[in-house]
mmCIF file of C-alpha atoms and ligand atoms in Angstrom:
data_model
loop_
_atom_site.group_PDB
_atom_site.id
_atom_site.type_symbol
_atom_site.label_atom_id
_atom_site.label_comp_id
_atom_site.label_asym_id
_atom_site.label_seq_id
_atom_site.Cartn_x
_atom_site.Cartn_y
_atom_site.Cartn_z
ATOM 1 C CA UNK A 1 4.461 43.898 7.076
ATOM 2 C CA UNK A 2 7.444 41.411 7.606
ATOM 3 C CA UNK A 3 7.747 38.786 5.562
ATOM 4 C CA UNK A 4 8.361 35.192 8.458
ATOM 5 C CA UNK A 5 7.881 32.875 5.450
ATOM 6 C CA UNK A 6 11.499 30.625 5.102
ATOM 7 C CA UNK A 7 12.548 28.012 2.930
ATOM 8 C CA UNK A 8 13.885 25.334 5.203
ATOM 9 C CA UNK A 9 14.353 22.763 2.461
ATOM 10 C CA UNK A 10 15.728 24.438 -1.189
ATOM 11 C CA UNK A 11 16.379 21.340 -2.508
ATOM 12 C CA UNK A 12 13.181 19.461 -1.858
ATOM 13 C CA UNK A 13 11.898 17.637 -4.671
ATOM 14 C CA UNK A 14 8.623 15.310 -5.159
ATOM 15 C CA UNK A 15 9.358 12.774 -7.586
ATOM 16 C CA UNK A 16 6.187 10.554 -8.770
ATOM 17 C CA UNK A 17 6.330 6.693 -9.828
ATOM 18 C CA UNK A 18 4.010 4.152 -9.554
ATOM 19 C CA UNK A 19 4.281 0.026 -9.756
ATOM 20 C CA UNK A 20 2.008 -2.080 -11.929
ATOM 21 C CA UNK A 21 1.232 -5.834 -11.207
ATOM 22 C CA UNK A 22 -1.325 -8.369 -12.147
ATOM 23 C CA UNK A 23 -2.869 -10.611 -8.500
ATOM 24 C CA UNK A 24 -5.063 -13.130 -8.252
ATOM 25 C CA UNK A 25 -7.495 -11.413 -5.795
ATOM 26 C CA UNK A 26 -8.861 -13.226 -3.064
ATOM 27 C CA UNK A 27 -6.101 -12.002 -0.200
ATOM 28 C CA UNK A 28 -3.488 -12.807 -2.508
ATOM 29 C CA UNK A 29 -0.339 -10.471 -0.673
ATOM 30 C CA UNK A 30 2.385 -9.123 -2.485
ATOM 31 C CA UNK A 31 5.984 -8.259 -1.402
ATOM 32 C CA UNK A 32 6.404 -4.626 -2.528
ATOM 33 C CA UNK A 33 9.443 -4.651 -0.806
ATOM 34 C CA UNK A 34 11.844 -4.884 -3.373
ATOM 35 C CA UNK A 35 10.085 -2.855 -5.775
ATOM 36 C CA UNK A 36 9.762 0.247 -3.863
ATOM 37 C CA UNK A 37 13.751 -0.110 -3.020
ATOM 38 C CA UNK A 38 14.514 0.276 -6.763
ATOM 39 C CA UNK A 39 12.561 3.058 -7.658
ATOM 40 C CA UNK A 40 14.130 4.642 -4.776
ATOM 41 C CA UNK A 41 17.130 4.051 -5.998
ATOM 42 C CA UNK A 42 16.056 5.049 -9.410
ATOM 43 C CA UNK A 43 14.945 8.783 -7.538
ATOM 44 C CA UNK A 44 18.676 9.510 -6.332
ATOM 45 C CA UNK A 45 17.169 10.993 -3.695
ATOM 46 C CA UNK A 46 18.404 10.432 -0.314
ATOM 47 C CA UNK A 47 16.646 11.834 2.339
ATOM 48 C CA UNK A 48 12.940 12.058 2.900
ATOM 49 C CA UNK A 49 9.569 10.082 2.795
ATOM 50 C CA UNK A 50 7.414 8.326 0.559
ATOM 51 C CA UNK A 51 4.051 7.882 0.425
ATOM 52 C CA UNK A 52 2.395 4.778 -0.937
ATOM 53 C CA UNK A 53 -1.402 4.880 -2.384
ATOM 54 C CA UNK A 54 -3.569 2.563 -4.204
ATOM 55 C CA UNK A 55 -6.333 4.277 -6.172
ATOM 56 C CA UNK A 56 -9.081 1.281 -5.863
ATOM 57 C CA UNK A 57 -11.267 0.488 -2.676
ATOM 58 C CA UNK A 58 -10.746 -3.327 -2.791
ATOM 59 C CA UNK A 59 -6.852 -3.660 -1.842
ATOM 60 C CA UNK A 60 -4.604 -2.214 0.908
ATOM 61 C CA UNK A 61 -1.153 -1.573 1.957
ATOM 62 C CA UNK A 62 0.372 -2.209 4.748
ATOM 63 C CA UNK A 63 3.975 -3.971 6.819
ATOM 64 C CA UNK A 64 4.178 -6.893 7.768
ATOM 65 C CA UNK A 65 6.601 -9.824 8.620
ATOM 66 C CA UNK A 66 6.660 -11.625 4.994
ATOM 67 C CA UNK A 67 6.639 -14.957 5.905
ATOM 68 C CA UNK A 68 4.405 -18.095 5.183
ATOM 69 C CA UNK A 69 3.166 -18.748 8.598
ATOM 70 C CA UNK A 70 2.095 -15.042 9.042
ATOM 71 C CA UNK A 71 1.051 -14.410 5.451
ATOM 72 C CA UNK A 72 -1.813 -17.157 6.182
ATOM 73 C CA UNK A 73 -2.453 -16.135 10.128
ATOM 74 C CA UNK A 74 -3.302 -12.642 8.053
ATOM 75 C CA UNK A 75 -5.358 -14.400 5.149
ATOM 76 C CA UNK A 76 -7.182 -16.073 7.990
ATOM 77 C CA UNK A 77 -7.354 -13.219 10.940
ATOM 78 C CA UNK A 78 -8.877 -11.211 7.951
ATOM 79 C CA UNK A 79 -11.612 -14.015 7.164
ATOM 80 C CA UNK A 80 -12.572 -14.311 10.617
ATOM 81 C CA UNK A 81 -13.291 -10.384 11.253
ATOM 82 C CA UNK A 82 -14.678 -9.977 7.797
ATOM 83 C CA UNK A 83 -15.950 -13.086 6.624
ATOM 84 C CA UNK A 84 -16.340 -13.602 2.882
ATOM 85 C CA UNK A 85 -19.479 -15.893 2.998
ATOM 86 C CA UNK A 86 -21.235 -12.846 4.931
ATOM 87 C CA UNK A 87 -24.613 -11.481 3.610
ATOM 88 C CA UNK A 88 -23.410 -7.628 2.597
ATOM 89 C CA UNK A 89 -25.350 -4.839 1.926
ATOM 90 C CA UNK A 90 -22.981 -4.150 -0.644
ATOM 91 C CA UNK A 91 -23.759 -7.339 -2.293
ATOM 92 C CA UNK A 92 -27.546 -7.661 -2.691
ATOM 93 C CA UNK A 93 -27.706 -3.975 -4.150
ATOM 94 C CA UNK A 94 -24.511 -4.745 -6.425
ATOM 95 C CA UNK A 95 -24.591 -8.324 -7.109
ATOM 96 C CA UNK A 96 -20.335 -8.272 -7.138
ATOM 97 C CA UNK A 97 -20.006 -10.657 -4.432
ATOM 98 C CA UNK A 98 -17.231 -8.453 -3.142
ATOM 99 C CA UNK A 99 -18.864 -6.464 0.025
ATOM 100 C CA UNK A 100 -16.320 -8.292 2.221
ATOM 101 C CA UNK A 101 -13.328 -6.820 -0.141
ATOM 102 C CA UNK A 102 -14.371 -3.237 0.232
ATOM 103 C CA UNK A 103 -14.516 -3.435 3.821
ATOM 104 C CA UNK A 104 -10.987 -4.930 4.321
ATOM 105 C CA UNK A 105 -10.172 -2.043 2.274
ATOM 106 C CA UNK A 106 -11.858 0.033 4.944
ATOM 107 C CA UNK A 107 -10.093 -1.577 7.518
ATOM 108 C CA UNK A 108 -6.378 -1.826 6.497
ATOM 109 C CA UNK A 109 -6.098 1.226 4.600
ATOM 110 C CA UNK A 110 -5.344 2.498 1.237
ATOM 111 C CA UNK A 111 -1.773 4.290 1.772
ATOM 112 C CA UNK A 112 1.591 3.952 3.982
ATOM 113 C CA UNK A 113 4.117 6.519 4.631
ATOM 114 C CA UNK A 114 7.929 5.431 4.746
ATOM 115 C CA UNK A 115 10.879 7.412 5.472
ATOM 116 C CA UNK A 116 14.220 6.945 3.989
ATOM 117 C CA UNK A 117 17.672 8.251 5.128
ATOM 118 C CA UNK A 118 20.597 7.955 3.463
ATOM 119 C CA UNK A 119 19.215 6.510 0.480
ATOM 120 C CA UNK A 120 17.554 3.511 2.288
ATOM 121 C CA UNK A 121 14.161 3.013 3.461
ATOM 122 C CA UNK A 122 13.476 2.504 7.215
ATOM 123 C CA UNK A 123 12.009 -0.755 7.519
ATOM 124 C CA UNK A 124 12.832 -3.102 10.061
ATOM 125 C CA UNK A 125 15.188 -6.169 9.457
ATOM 126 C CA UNK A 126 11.897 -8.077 9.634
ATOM 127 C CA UNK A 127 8.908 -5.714 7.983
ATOM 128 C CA UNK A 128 8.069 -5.692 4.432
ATOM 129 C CA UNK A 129 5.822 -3.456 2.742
ATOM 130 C CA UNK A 130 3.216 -5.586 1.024
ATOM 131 C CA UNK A 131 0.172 -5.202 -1.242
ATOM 132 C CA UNK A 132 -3.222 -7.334 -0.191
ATOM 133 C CA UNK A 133 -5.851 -7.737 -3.008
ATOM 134 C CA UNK A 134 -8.978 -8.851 -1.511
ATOM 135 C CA UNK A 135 -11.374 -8.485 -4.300
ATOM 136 C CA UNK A 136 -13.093 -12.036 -5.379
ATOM 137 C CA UNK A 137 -11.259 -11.569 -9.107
ATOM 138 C CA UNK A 138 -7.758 -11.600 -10.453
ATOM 139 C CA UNK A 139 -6.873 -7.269 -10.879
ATOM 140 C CA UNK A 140 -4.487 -5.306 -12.651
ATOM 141 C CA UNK A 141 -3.318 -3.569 -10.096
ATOM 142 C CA UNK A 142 -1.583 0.284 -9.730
ATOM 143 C CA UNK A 143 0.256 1.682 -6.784
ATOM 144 C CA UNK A 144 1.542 5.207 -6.693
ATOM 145 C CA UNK A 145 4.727 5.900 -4.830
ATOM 146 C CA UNK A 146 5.657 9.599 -4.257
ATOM 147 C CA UNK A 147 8.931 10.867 -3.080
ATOM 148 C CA UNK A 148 9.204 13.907 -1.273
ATOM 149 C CA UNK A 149 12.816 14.849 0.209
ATOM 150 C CA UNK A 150 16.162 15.686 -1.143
HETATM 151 ZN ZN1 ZN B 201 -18.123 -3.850 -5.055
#
């Protein structure tokens, strides 16, 4: 039998970091921006992706235009499709109060995927990576970042 396995990529590497931060909760958003940029830097690598996760089903990543006029159209677009004051499920077998949190969670999404070329990520002038907490608590909060590429 012939063998039609190839390695396209010798050098690939997967390089694993992650970010630790304290939030307030309650939509507070975080600019991951920079962060992510220096343990990229950090990596050496150059060319490749990396993928962004949040172990916890009360927060999400996503991009967004990190200004104060959108950063509260979010905080507010989010209360309006998934009110806080709501009567959850969640709630009256839990008693957390934080039903709403777990299904903005649902909603935005636990992880992102970002490529990078030439040792910079490939954001847009105006998109930011950022961090949204929306338990009902201040968190210690833990993203993972994993580099795969050369
Ligand atoms: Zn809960």
């Amino acid at each position: 039998m012939k063998l039609k396995r190839k390695i396209i990529y010798p050098a690939m590497k997967i390089i694993r970091d992650e970010i630790t931060f304290t939030t307030k909760g309650n939509n507070e958003i975080k600019d991951l921006t920079g962060p992510v940029d220096q343990r990229l830097a950090a990596s050496r690598m150059k060319n490749g992706i990396v993928i962004l996760f949040v172990p916890g089903s009360t927060a999400g990543l996503t991009t967004i235009e990190y200004e104060s006029g959108l950063l509260k159209d979010l905080d507010l677009a989010l209360e309006r499709l998934i009110p806080s004051d709501h009567a959850y499920e969640h709630d009256r077998r839990w008693g957390d109060g934080n039903g709403h949190a777990h299904l903005r969670h649902a909603l935005i999404g636990p992880s992102l995927t970002i490529p990078f070329n030439e040792g910079k990520l490939e954001l847009g002038t105006w998109q930011q990576i950022v961090f949204i907490d929306f338990d009902n608590r201040p968190r210690t909060r833990k993203v993972i970042l994993q580099f795969i590429g050369e």
